[in-house]
Short mmCIF file of C-alpha atoms and ligand atoms in Angstrom, two decimals:
data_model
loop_
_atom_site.label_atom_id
_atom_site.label_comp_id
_atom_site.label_asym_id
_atom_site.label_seq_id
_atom_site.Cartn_x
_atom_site.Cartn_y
_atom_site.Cartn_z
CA UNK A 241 0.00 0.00 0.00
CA UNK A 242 1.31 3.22 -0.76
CA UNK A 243 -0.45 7.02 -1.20
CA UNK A 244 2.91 7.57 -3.30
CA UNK A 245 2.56 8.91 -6.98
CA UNK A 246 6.06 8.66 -7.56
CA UNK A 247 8.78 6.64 -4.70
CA UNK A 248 11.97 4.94 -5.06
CA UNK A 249 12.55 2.25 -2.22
CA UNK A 250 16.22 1.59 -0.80
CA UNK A 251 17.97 3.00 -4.03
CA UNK A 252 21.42 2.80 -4.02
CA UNK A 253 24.05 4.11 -6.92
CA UNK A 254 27.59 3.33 -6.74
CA UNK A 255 29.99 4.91 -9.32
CA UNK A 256 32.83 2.80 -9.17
CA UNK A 257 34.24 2.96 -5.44
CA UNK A 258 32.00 5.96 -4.89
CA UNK A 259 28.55 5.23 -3.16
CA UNK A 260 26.66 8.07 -4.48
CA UNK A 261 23.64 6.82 -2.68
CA UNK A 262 23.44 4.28 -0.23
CA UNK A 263 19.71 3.52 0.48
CA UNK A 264 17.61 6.32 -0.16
CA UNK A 265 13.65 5.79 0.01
CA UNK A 266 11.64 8.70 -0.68
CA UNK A 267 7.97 9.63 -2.09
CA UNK A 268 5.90 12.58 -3.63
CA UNK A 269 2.31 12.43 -3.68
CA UNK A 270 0.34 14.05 -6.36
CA UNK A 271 -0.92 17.88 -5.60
CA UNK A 272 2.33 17.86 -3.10
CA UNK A 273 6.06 19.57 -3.37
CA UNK A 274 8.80 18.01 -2.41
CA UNK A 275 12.03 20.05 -1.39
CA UNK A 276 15.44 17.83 -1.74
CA UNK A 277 18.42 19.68 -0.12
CA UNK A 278 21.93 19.00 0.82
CA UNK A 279 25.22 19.84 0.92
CA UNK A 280 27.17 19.42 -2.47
CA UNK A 281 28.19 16.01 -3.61
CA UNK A 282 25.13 14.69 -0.74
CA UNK A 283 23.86 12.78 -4.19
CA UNK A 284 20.58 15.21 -5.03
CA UNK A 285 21.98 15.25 -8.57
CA UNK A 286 22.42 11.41 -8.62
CA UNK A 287 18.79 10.63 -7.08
CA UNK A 288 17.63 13.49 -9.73
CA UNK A 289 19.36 10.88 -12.94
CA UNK A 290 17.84 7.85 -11.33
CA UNK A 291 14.46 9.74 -10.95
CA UNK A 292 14.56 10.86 -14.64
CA UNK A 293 15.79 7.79 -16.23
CA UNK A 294 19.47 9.09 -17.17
CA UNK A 295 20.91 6.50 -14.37
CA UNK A 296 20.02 3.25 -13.21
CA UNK A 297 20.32 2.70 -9.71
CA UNK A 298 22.59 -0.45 -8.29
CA UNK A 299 20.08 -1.38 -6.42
CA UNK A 300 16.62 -0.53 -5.33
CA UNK A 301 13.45 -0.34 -6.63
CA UNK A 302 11.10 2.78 -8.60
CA UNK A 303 7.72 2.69 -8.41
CA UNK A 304 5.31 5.20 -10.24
CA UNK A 305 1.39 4.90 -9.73
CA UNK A 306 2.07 2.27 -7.08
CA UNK A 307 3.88 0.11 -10.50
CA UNK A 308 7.70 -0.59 -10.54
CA UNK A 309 9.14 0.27 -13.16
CA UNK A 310 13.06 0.53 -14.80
CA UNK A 311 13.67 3.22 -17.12
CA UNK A 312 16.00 2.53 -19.62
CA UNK A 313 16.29 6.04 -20.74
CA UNK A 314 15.24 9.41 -20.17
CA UNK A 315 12.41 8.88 -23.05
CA UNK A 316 10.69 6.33 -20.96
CA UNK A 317 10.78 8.47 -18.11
CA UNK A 318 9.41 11.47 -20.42
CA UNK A 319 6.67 9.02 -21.80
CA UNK A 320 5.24 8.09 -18.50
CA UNK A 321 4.67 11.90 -17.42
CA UNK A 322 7.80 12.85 -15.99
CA UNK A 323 9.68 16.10 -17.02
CA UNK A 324 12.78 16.83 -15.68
CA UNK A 325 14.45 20.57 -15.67
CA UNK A 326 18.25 20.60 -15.26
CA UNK A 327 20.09 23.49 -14.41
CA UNK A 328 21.24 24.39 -17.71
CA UNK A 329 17.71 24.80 -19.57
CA UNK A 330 18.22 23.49 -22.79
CA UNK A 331 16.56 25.71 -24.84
CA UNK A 332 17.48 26.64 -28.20
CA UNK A 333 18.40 30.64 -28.39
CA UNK A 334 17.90 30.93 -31.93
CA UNK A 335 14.23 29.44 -31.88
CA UNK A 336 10.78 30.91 -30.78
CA UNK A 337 9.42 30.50 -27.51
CA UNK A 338 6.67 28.41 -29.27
CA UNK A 339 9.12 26.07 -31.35
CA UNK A 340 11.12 25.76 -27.67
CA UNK A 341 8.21 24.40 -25.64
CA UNK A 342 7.59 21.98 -28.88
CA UNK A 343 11.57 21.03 -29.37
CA UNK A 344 12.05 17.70 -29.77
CA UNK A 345 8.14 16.87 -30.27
CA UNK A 346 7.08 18.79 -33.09
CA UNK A 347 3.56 19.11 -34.20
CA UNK A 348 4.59 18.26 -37.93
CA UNK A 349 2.27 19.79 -40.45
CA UNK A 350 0.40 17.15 -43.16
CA UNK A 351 1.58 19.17 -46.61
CA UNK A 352 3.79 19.38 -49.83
CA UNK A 353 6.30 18.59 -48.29
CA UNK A 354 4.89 14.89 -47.57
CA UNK A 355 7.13 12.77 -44.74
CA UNK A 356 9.51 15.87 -43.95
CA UNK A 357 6.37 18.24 -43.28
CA UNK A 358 7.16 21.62 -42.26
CA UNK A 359 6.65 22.73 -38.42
CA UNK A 360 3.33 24.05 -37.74
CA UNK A 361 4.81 27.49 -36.59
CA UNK A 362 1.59 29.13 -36.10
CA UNK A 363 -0.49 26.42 -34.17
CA UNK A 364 2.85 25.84 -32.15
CA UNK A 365 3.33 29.57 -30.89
CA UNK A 366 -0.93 29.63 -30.25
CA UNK A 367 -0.46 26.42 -28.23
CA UNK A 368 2.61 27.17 -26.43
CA UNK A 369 1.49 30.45 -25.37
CA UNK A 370 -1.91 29.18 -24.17
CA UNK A 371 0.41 26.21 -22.21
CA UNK A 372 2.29 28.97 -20.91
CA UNK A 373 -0.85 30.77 -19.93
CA UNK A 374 -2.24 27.58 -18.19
CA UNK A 375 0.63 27.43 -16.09
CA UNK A 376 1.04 31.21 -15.04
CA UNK A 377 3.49 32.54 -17.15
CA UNK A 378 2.99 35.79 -18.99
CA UNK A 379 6.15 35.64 -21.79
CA UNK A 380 5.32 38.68 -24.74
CA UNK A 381 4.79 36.76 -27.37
CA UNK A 382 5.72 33.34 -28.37
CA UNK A 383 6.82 33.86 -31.84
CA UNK A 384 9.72 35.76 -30.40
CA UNK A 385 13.33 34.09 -30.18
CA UNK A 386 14.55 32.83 -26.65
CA UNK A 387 17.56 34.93 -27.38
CA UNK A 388 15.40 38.00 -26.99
CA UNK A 389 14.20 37.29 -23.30
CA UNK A 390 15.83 37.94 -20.10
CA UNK A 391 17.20 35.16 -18.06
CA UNK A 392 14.14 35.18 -15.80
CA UNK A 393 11.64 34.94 -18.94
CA UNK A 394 13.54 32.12 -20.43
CA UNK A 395 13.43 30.03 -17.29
CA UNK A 396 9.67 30.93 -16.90
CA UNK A 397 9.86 29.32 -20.57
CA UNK A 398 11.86 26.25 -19.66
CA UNK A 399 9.95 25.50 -16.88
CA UNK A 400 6.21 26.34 -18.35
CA UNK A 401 7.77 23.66 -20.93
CA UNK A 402 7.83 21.23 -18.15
CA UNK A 403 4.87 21.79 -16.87
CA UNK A 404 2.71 21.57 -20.08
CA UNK A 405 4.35 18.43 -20.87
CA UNK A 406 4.59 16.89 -17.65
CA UNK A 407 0.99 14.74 -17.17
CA UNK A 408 2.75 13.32 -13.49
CA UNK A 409 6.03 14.59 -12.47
CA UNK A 410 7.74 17.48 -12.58
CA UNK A 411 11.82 17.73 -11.21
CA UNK A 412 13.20 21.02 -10.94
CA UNK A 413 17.09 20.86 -10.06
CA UNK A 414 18.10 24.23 -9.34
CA UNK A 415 15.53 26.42 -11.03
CA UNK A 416 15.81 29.77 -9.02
CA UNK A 417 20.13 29.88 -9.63
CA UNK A 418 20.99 33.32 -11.34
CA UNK A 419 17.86 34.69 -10.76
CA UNK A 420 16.23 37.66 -9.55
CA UNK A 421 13.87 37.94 -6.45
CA UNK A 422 11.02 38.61 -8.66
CA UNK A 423 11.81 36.34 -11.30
CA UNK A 424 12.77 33.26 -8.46
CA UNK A 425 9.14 34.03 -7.77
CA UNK A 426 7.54 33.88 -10.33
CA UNK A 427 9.16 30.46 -10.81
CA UNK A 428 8.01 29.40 -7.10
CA UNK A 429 4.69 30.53 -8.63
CA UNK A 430 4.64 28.23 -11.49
CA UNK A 431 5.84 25.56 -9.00
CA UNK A 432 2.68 25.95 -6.64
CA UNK A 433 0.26 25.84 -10.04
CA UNK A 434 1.60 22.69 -11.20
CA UNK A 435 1.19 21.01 -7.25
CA UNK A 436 -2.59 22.68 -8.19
CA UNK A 437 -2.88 20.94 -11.32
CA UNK A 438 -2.07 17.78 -9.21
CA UNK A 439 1.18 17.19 -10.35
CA UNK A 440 3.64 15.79 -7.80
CA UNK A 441 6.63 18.37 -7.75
CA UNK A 442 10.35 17.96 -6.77
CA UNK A 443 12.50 21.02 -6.34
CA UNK A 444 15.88 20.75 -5.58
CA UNK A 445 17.59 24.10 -4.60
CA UNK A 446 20.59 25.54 -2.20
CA UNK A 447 18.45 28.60 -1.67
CA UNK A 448 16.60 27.67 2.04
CA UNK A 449 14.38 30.33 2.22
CA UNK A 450 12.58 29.36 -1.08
CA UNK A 451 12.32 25.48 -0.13
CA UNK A 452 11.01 26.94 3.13
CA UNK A 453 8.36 28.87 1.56
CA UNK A 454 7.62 26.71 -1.47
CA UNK A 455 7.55 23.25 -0.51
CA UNK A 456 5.23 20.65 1.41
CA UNK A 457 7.58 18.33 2.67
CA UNK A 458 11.65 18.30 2.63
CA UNK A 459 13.71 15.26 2.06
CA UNK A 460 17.37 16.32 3.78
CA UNK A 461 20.49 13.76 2.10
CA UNK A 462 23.67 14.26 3.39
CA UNK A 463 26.24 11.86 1.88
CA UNK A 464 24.13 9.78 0.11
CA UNK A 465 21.85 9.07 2.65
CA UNK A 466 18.38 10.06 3.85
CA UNK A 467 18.91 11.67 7.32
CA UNK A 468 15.27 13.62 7.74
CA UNK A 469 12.05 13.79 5.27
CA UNK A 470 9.54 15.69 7.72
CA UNK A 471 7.00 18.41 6.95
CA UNK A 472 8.34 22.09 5.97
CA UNK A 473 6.24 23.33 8.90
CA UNK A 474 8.64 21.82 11.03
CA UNK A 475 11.72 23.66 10.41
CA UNK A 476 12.70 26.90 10.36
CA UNK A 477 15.98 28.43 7.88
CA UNK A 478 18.13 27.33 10.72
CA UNK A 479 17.33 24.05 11.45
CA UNK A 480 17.32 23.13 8.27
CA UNK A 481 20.42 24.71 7.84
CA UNK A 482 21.50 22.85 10.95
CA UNK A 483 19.99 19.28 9.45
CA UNK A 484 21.89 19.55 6.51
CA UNK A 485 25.38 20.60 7.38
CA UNK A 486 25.17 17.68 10.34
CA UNK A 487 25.34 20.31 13.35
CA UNK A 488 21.97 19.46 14.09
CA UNK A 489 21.76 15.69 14.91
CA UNK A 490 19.37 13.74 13.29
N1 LIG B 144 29.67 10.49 -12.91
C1 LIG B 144 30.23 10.37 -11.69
N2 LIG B 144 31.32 9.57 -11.51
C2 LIG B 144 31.88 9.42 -10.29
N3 LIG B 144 31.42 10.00 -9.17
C3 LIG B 144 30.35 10.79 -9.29
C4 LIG B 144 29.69 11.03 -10.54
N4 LIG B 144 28.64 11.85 -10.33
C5 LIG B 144 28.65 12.13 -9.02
N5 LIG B 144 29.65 11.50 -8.38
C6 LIG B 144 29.95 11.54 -6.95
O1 LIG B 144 28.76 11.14 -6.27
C7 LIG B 144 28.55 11.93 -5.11
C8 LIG B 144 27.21 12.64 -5.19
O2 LIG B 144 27.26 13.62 -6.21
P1 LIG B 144 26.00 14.43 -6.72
O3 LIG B 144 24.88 13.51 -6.93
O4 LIG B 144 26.44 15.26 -7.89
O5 LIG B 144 25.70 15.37 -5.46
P2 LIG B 144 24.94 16.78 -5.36
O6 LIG B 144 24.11 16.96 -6.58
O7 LIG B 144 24.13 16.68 -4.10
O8 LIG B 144 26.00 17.83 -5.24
C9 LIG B 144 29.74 12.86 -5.01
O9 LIG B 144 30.71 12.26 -4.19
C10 LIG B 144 30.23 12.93 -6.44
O10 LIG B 144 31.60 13.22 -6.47
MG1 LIG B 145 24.03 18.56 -8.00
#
């Protein structure tokens, strides 16, 4: 039995001699955020690639929907629901906002062209800016290039992208970095309509005071290891602080 939308049970990753991590369980329920903190090298990147489907884990078990499954790739993680934004956001300057939220799964237009098609430019900026809408985000217009935003409108962009495509999961590793305090909230914004929606949301992030005000529940690894997953109610910037350096016992 589990209320779990998405959980990994006793995952472990070794790279080499390194134990990356050595055990972890965790869950995120749908309509719930998750914060995952730690110091660097505690393994949040490394549960992140076993969550998404880059890594395999050693050893351990993924469940999603209650189901355990083994992704053998990012794709299959991406084909069950999950979308995954990394801290570099992988969009493609030179291309509209539109043609970025569809990169990679182009609506291809039936024409002269026969197999090749051409992109359906117009029904991709209308569609993209009505995902972006959905999800909170107010970007100009999408048939603009992602070179002519500012940082905080392309990561609105990256991460609306996530959102619309994301029908479970949604794993945000560092979203706020580099940006401004009204842009970081505006993406803490986007975060809390996608829990709405009833997506179950992980956000990793160094930046305590956002996990403190964003998140429902915080998962705290420190060396590769679980050492506290209790509700954000119970901490405060200091104990969590505290928690995750190891000056606060577990
Ligand atoms: N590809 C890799 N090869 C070898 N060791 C790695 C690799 N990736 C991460 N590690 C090691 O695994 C541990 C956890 O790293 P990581 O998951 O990146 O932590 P975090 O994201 O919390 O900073 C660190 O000791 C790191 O050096
Ligand atoms: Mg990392």
């Amino acid at each position: 039995m589990t209320d779990a939308l998405y959980e990994v049970r006793n995952i472990s990753k070794n790279y080499g001699a390194v134990t990356a991590l050595d055990n972890v369980s965790m869950k995120v329920r749908a309509g719930e955020i998750v914060g995952l903190v730690g110091d660097n090298g505690a393994g949040k990147s490394t549960l992140v690639k076993c969550l998404s489907g880059v890594h395999q884990p050693s050893s351990g078990e993924i469940l999603l929907d209650g189901q355990e499954r083994h992704w053998r790739s990012p794709h299959d993680a991406i084909q069950a629901g999950i979308e995954t934004l990394y801290q570099e956001s992988g969009l493609a300057p030179q291309l509209s906002v539109g043609a970025n939220v569809f990169l990679g799964r182009e609506e291809m237009k039936p024409g002269i062209l026969g197999k090749l098609g051409f992109l359906a430019q117009k029904s991709m900026d209308a569609r993209a800016h009505a995902d972006l809408e959905r999800v909170g985000i107010a970007v100009p217009s999408s048939n603009r290039s992602i070179a002519q935003l500012s940082g905080g409108q392309r990561q609105a962009v990256a991460i609306g992208r996530a959102v619309a495509w994301a029908s479970k999961i949604i794993i945000l590793d560092e979203p706020t970095n580099h940006l401004g305090a009204r842009q970081a909230g505006e993406v803490l914004h986007v975060m809390r309509a996608a829990r709405d929606q009833g997506l179950g949301v992980i956000f990793i992030s160094h930046t305590l005071p956002h996990v403190l005000e964003v998140t429902d529940r915080i998962v705290v690894l420190r060396l590769g290891r679980v050492v506290k997953d209790a509700p954000t109610s119970t901490f405060d910037q200091e104990s969590l602080l505290g928690t995750i350096t190891g000056l606060i016992a577990d």
